[in-house]
Coordinates of C-alpha atoms in Angstrom, one line a residue:
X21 CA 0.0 0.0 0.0
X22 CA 1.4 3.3 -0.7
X23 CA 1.1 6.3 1.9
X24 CA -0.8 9.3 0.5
X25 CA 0.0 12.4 2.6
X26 CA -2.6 14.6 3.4
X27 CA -2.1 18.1 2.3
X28 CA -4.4 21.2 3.8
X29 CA -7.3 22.6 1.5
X30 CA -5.1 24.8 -0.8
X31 CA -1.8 24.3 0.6
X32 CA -0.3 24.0 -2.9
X33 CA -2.3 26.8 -4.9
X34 CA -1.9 29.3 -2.8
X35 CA 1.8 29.1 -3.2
X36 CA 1.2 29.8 -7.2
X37 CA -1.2 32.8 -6.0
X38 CA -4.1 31.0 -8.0
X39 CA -6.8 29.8 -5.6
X40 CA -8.9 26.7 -6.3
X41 CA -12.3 28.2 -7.5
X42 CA -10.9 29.7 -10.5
X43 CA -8.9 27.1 -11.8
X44 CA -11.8 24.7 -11.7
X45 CA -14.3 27.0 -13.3
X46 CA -12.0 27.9 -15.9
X47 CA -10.2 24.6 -16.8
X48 CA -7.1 26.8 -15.8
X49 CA -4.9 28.5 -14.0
X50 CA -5.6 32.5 -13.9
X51 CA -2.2 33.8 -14.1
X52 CA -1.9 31.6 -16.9
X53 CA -1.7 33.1 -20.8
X54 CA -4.9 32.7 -22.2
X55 CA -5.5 30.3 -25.3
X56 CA -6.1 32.3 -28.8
X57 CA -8.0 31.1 -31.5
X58 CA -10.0 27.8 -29.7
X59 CA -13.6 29.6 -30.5
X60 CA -14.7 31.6 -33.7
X61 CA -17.1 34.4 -33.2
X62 CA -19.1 35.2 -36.3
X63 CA -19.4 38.7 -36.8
X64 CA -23.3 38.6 -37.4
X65 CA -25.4 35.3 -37.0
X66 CA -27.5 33.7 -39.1
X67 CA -31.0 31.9 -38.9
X68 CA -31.1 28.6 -39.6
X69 CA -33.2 27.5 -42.5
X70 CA -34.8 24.1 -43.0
X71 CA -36.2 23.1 -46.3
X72 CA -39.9 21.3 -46.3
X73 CA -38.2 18.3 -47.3
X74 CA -35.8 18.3 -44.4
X75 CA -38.8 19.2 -41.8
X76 CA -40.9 16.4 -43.3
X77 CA -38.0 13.9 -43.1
X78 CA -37.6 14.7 -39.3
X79 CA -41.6 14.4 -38.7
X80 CA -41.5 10.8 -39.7
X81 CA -38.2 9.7 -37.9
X82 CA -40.0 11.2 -35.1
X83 CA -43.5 9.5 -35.5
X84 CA -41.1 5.8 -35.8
X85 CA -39.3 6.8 -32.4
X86 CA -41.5 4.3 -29.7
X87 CA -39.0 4.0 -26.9
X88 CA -38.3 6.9 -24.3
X89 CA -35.2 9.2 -24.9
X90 CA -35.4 8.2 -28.8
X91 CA -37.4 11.5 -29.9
X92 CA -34.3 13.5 -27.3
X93 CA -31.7 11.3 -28.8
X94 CA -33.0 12.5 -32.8
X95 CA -33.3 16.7 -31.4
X96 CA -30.2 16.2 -30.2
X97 CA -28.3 14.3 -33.3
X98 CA -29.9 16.7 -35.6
X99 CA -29.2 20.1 -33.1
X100 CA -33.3 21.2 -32.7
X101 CA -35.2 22.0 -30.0
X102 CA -38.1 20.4 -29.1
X103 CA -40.9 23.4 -30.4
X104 CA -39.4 23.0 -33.9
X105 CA -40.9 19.8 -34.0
X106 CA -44.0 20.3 -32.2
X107 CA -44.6 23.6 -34.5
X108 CA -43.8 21.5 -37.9
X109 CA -46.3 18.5 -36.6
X110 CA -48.9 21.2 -36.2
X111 CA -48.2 22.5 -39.7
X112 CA -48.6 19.0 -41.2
X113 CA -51.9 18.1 -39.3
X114 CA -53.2 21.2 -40.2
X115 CA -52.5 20.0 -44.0
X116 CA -50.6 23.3 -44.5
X117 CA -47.7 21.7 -46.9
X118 CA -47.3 25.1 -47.7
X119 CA -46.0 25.9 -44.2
X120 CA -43.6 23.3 -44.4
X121 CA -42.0 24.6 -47.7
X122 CA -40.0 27.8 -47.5
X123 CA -42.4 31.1 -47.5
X124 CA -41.6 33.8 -50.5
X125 CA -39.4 36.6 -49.7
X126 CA -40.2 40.2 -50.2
X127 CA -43.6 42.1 -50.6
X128 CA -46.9 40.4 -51.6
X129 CA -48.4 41.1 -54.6
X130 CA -52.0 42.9 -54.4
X131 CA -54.2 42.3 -56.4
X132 CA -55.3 45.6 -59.0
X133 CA -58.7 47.2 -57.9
X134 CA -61.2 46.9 -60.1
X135 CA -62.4 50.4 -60.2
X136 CA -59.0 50.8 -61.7
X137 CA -59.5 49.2 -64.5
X138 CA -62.6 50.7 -64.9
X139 CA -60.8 54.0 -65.1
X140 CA -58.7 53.1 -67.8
X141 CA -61.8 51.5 -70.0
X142 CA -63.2 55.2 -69.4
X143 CA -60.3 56.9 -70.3
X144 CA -59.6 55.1 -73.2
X145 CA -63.6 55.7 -74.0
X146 CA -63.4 59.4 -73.6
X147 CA -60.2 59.4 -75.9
X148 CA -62.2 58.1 -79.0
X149 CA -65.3 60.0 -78.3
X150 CA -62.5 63.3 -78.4
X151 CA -61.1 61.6 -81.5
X152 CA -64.4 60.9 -83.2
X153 CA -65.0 65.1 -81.9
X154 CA -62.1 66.5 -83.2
X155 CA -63.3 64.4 -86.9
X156 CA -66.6 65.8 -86.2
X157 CA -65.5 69.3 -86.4
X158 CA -63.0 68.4 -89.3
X159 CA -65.8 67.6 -91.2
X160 CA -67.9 70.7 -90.5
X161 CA -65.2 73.3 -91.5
X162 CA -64.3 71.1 -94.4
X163 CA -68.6 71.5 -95.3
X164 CA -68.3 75.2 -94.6
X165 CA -65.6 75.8 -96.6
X166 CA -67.2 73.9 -99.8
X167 CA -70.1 75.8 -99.1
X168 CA -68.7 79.5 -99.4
X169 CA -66.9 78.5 -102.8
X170 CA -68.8 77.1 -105.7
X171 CA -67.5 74.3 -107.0
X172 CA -68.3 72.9 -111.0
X173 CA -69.6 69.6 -111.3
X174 CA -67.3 67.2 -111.6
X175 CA -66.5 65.1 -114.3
X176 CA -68.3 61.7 -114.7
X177 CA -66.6 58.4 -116.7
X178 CA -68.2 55.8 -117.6
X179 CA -66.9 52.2 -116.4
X180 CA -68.6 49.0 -117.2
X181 CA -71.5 51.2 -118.1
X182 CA -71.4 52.0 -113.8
X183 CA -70.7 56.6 -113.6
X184 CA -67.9 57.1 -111.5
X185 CA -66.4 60.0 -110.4
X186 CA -62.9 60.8 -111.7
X187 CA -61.2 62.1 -108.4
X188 CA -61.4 62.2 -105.2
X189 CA -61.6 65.9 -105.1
X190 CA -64.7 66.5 -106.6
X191 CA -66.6 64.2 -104.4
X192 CA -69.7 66.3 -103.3
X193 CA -69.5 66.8 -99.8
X194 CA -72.4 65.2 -98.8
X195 CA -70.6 61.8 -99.4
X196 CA -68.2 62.7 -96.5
X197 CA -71.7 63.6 -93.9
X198 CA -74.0 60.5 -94.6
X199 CA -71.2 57.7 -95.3
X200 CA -68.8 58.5 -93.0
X201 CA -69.9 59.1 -89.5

C-alpha cells in the first residue's frame, strides 16, 4: 500500500497565488496566458433555415421513435429543440404543406382594384369619343368651306356602263356627312 500524505485545502495553490475556485471553473490556472484562436465568433449570426423536405424527413423519424429518450436522442443528433418539431407537426396536421415549404421573400403582390380598370376602360372611352370630336369638327369646317366656294360639277366616266367620279376631289360633300360618321 502506498502512503498518500494529506495536504491542507489549498496548501499548494496558494503558493502559485491562484486559488482553487478559478482554476476549476475555468479549466485553468488564472495567471496563466490565455488560449487564442480555440472559439470563432461570427461577426453577425445567421437563422437557420430548413427546407420542407428536411422538416418532413424529421416528422417521420419522429412518428417511428416508440421508446423513451429516442425523440431527445434524434433533437439532439440533428441540433433542434423540441418546439421545432412540435410547430412542424402542427403545420402537417393542419395540412398546410405550404407551411412546411420555405415562404416567398419580399412584398406580396395585391391584387389591382377593379375600379381601376374601370378608369382606364373610361379613359380610353373618352379618348375616341374626343377623337371621333375632333373628326366631327374636321368635317364641319371642311362642309363650310365647300359651301362659301362654288364648285363645277365634276366630271363623270363611264366604267362598265357603272358613272364614276374621276377624283377624289370633286366628291360632293355630302358623301363625306352621310357615309362616313
Amino acid at each position: 500500500m502506498a502512503v498518500v500524505e494529506k495536504r491542507e485545502r489549498g496548501e499548494g495553490i496558494e503558493q502559485l497565488g491562484e486559488t482553487e475556485g478559478a482554476r476549476r471553473a475555468t479549466g485553468g490556472s488564472p495567471g496563466a496566458a490565455p488560449v487564442v484562436g480555440e472559439t470563432e465568433v461570427v461577426a453577425k449570426a445567421q437563422r437557420r433555415r430548413f427546407t420542407a423536405e428536411y422538416k418532413r424527413r424529421i416528422v417521420r423519424e419522429a412518428d417511428r421513435c416508440t421508446h423513451p429518450g429516442e425523440i431527445g436522442a434524434l433533437l439532439r443528433r440533428e441540433g433542434l429543440y423540441s418546439s421545432h418539431l412540435t410547430s412542424w407537426r402542427a403545420a402537417r396536421d393542419r395540412g398546410e404543406l405550404a407551411g412546411l415549404a420555405p415562404k416567398p421573400r419580399g412584398p406580396k403582390a395585391t391584387p389591382p382594384d377593379p375600379r381601376d380598370k374601370k378608369i382606364v376602360e373610361q379613359e380610353r372611352e373618352i379618348a375616341r369619343w374626343k377623337q371621333r370630336a375632333e373628326r366631327a369638327e374636321a368635317l364641319v369646317e371642311l362642309q363650310k368651306n365647300s359651301l362659301a366656294r362654288p364648285s363645277p360639277a365634276p366630271a363623270r366616266r363611264e366604267t362598265h356602263g357603272m358613272p364614276t367620279i374621276a377624283r377624289r376631289e370633286e366628291w360632293p360633300s355630302t358623301f363625306w356627312c352621310s357615309a362616313n360618321p
